[in-house]
Coordinates of C-alpha atoms in Angstrom, one line a residue:
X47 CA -117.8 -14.0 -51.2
X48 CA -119.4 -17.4 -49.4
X49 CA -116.8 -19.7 -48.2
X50 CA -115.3 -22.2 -50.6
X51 CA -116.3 -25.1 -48.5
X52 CA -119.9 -24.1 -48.3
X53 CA -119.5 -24.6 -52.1
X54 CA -117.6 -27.8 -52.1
X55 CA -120.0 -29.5 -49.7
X56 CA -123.5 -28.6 -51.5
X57 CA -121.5 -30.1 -54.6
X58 CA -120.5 -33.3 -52.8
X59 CA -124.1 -33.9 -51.2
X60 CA -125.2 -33.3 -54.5
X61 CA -123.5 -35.7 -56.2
X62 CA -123.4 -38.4 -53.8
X63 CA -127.6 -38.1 -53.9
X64 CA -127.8 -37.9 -58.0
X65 CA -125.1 -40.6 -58.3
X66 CA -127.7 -43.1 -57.3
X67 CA -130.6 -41.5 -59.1
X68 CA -128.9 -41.2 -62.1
X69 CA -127.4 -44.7 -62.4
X70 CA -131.3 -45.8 -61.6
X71 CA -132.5 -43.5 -65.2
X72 CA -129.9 -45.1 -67.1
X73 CA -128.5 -41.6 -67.1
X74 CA -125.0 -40.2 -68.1
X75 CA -125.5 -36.7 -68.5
X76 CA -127.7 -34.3 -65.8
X77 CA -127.4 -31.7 -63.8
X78 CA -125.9 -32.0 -60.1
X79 CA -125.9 -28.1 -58.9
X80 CA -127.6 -25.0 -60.3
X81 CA -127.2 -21.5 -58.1
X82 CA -127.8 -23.4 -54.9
X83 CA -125.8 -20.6 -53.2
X84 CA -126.6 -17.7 -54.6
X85 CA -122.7 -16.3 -54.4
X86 CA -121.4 -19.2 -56.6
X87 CA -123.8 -18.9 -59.5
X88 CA -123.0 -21.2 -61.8
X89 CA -125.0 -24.0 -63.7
X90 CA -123.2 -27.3 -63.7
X91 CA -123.6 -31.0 -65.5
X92 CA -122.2 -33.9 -66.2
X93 CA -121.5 -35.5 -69.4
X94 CA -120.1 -38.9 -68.9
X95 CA -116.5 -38.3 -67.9
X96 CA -117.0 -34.7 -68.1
X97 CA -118.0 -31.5 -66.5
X98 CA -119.9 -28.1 -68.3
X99 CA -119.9 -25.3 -65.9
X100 CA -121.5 -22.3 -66.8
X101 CA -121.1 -19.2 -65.0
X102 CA -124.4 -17.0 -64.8
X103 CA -123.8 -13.8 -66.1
X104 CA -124.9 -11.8 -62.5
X105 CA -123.5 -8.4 -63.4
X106 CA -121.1 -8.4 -60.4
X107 CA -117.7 -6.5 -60.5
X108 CA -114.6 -7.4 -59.7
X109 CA -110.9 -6.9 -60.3
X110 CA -109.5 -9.4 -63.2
X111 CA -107.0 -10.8 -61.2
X112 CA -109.4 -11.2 -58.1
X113 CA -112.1 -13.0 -60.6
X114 CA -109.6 -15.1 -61.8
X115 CA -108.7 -16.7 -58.6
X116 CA -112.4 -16.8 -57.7
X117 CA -112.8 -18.6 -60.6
X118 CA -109.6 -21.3 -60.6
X119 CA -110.5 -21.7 -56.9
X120 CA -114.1 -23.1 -58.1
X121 CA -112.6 -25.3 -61.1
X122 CA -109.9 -26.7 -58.4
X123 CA -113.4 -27.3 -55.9
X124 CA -115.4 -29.0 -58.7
X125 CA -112.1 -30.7 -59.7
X126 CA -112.1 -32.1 -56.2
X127 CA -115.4 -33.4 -55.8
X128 CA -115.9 -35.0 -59.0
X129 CA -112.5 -36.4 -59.3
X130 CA -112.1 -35.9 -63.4
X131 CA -109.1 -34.6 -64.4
X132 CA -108.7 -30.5 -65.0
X133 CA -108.8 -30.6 -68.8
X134 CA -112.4 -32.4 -68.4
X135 CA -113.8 -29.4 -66.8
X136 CA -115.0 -27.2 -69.5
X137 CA -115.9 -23.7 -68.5
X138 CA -118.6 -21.2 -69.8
X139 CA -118.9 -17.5 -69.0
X140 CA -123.1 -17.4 -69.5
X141 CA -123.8 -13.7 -70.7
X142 CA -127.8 -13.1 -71.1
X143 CA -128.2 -14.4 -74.7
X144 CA -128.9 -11.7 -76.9
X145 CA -130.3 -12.9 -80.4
X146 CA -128.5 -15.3 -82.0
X147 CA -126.0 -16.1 -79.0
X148 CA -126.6 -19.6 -79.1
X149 CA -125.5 -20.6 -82.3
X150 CA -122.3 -18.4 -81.5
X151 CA -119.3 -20.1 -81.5
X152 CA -117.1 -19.5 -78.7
X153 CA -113.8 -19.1 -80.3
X154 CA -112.5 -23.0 -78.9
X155 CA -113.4 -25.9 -80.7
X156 CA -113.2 -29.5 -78.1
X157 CA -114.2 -32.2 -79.1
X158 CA -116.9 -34.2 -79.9
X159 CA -118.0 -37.5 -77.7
X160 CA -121.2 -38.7 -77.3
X161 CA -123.4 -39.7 -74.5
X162 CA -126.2 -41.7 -73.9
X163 CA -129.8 -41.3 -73.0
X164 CA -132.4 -43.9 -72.2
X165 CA -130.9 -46.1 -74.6
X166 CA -130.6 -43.1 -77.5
X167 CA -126.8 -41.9 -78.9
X168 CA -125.8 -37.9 -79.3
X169 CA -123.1 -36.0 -80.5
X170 CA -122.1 -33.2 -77.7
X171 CA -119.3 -30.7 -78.0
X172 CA -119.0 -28.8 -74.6
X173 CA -116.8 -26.0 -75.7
X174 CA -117.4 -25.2 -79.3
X175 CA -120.8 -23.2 -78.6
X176 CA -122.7 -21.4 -76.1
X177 CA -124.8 -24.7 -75.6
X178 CA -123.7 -28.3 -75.7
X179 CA -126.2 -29.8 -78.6
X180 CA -128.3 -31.2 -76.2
X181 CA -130.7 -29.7 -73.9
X182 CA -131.0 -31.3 -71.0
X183 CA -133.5 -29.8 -69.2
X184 CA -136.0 -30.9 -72.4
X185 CA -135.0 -35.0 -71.3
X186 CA -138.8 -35.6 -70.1
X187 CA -140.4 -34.5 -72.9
X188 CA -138.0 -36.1 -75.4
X189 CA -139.0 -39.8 -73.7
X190 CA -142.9 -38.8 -73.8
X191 CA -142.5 -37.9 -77.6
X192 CA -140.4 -41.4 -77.6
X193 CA -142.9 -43.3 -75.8
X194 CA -145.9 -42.2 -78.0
X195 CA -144.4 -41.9 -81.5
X196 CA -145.3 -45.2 -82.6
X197 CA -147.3 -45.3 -86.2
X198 CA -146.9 -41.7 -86.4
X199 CA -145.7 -38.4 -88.4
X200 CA -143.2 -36.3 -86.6
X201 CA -142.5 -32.4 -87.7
X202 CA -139.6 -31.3 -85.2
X203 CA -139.5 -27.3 -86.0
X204 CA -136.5 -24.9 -84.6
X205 CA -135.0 -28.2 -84.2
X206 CA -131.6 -27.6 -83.3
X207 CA -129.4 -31.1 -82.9
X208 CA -132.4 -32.6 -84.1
X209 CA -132.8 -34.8 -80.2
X210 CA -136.7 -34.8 -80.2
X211 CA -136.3 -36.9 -83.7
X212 CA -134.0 -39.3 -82.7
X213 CA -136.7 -39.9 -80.1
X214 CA -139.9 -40.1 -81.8
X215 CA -137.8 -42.3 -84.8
X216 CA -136.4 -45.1 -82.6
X217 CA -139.9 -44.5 -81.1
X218 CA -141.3 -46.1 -83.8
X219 CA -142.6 -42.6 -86.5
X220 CA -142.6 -43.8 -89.4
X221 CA -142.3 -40.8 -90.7
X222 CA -140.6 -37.2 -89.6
X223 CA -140.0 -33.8 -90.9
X224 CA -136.4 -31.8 -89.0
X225 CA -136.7 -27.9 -89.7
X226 CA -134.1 -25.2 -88.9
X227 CA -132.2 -22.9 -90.5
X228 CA -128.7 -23.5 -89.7
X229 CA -126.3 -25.8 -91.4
X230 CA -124.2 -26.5 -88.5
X231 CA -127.4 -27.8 -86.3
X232 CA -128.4 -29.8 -89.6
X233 CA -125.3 -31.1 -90.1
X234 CA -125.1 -31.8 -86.2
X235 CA -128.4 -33.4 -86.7
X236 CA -127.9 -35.9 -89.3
X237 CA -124.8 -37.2 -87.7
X238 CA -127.3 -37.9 -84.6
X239 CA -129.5 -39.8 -86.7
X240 CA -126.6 -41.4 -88.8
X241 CA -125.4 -42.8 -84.8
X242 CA -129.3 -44.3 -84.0
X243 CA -129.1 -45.6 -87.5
X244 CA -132.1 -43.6 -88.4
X245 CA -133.6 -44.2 -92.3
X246 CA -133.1 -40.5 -93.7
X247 CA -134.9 -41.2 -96.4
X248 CA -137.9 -41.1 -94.3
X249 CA -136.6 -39.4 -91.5
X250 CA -136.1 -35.9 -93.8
X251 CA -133.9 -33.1 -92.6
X252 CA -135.2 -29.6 -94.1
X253 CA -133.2 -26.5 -93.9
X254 CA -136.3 -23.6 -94.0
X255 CA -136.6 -20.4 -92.4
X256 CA -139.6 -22.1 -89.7
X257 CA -142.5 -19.0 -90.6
X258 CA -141.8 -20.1 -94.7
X259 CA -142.0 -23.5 -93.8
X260 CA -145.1 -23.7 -92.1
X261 CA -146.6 -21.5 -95.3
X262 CA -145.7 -23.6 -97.4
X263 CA -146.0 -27.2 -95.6
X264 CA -149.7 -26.2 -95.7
X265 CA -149.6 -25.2 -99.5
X266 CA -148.3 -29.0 -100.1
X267 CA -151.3 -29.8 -97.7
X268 CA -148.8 -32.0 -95.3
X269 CA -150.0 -33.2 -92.5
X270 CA -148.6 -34.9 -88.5
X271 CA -149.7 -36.3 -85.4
X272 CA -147.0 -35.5 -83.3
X273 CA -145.2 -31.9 -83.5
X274 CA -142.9 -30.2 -81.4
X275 CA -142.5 -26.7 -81.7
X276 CA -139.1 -24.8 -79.4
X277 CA -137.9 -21.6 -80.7
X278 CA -135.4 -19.6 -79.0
X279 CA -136.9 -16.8 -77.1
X280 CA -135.4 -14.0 -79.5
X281 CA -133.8 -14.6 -83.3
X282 CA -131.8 -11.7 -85.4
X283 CA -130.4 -14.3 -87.5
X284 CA -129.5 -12.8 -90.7
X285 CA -130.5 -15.9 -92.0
X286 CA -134.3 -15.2 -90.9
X287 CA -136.6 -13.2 -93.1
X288 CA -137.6 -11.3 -89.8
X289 CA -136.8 -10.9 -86.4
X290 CA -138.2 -13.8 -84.1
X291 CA -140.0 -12.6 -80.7
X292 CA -141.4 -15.3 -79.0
X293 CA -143.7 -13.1 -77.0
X294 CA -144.9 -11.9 -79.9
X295 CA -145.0 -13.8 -82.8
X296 CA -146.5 -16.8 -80.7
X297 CA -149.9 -17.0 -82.8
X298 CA -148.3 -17.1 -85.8
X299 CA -146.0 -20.4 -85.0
X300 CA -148.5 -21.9 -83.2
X301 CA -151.6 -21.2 -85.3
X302 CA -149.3 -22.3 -88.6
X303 CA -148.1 -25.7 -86.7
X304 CA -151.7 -26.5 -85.3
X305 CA -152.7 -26.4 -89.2
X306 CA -150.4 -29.1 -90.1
X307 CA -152.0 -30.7 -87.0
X308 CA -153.8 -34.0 -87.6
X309 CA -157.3 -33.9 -86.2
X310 CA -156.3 -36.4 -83.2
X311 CA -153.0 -35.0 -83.2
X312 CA -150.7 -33.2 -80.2
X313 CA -148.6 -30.1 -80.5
X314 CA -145.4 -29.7 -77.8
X315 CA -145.0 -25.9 -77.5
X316 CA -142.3 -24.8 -75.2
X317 CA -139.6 -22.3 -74.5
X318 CA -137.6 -21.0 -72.4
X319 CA -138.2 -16.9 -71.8
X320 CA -138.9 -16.5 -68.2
X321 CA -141.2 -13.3 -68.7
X322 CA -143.3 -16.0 -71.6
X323 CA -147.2 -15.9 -71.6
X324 CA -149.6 -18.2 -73.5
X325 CA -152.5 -15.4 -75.3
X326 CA -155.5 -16.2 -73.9
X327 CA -156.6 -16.1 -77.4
X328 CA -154.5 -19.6 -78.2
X329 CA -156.5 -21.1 -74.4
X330 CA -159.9 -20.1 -76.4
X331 CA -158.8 -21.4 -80.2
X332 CA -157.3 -24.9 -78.8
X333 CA -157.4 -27.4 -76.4
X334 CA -154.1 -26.3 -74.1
X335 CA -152.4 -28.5 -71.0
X336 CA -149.9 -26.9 -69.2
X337 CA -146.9 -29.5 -68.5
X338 CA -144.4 -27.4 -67.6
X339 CA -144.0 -29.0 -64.2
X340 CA -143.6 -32.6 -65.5
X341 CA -141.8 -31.4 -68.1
X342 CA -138.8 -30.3 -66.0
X343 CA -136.6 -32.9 -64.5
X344 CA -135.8 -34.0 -61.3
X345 CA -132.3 -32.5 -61.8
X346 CA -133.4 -29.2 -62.3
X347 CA -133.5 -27.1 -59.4
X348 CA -134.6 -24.0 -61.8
X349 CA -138.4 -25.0 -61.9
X350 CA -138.5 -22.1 -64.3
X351 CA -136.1 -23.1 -67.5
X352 CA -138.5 -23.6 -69.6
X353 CA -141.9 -23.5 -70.0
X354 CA -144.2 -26.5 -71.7
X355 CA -147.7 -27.0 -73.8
X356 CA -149.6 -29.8 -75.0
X357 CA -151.9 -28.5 -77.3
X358 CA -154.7 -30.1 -79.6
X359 CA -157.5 -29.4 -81.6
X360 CA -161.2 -28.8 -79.6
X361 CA -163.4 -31.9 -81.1
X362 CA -165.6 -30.7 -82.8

């Protein structure tokens, strides 16, 4: 194993870099180390007064006892540096999700406190689930949907905590559609909205199995400018009329969202399977951008966490 100090003074040059960038965003949640050395793999932000570290599921081996050391020593380190105290350090073993993993509780339930971004409120909870309820590696998109939503009709599908609404509402939609199938993310989501005192009469959360939905939305002949579509790479929810594969079932979601498209309007594909390819066929139908790289924020180290699409109609 690397030396504990190598460790602790990446994570202090880290922080004493992003401290400054951050406080210049407006920022109180990013991320200030992610696998720099390769023999402390862990992913780790801030969120305000706290710490989510994340320990990337690498496959090594060790002896219980031996692991555990490894891994107090590394809390103590991160401890250290940061200077919150040890029950502010929340810690995440990060097995390779498998299906529904990340609406899987993880058996502890924290609390909830909320942070703020670019002048936005959210609900996080860094220990009850695999993920935190807010993706921060999606922060650049969220303020371009924020920055452009004025006059128009948001659809946010797989939409989790709902964060890409709160966006394009105190952007100025005047209108927005929230789709996902699970309670708790709903549930999670209106209380975001609730805190950026969002109308939810006309800011309408919809629990729909996302392939139904977009059958029906076009049935009811609905139509949006501004759509962001970001499943989860695989799906076995029971919950789901079938199993979700990204890879494969790509046309399908984005052919169904592109025909609740407005003619002038702009669909946000993205997600976050590393082996993920865009059919050529979707390049010929559509008018397709790649954004991934100013998608991804200056934080991010992994230039890979996700990939990003603007796509539109070809003018005809």
């Amino acid at each position: 194993m690397n030396n504990i100090n190598d460790f602790i003074n990446r994570l202090g040059k880290n922080l004493k870099h992003q401290l400054k960038w951050a406080k210049r965003q407006n920022l109180v949640a990013w991320r200030i180390y992610d696998r720099d050395i390769p023999q402390f793999p862990f992913a780790i932000d801030v969120y305000g007064e706290h710490i989510h570290l994340q320990e990337y599921d690498t496959g090594w081996l060790m002896q219980p006892e031996d692991y555990q050391q490894w891994l107090d020593e590394v809390c103590e380190a991160v401890q250290f540096v940061v200077g919150f105290p040890k029950e502010n350090i929340h810690v995440k073993q990060r097995t390779r999700q498998k299906g529904t993993a990340q609406y899987e509780k993880t058996g502890t339930n924290g609390n909830d406190f909320i942070v703020h971004e670019n002048g936005r409120a959210f609900w996080v909870n860094l220990d009850k689930y695999l993920d935190t309820g807010l993706f921060l590696d999606h922060r650049n998109t969220r303020q371009k949907i924020g920055s452009i939503a004025t006059g128009k009709r948001f659809l946010n599908l797989f939409s989790y905590t709902g964060s890409f609404t709160v966006y394009a509402a105190t952007g100025g939609a005047i209108y927005s559609e929230t789709v996902d199938l699970s309670n708790t993310y709903l549930d999670w989501a209106k209380r975001n909205f609730q805190l950026n005192h969002m109308d939810l009469n006309v800011h309408q959360i919809v629990r729909a199995d996302v392939f139904q939905y977009l059958v029906d939305a076009v049935k009811q002949n609905k139509q949006f400018d501004l759509i962001v579509l970001d499943p989860p790479s695989f799906s076995n929810s029971k919950k789901m009329l079938d199993i979700l594969d990204i890879q494969r079932d790509q046309a399908k979601l984005i052919d169904g969202a592109m025909r609740l498209l407005a003619q002038d309007g702009i669909l946000y594909f993205s997600n976050n399977l590393r082996s993920f390819t865009l059919d050529d066929a979707i390049k010929v139908r559509y008018a397709v951008k790649d954004i991934s790289k100013q998608s991804i924020p200056d934080d991010f180290r992994n230039k890979k966490i996700h990939q990003c699409w603007e796509i539109r109609h070809i003018n005809k």
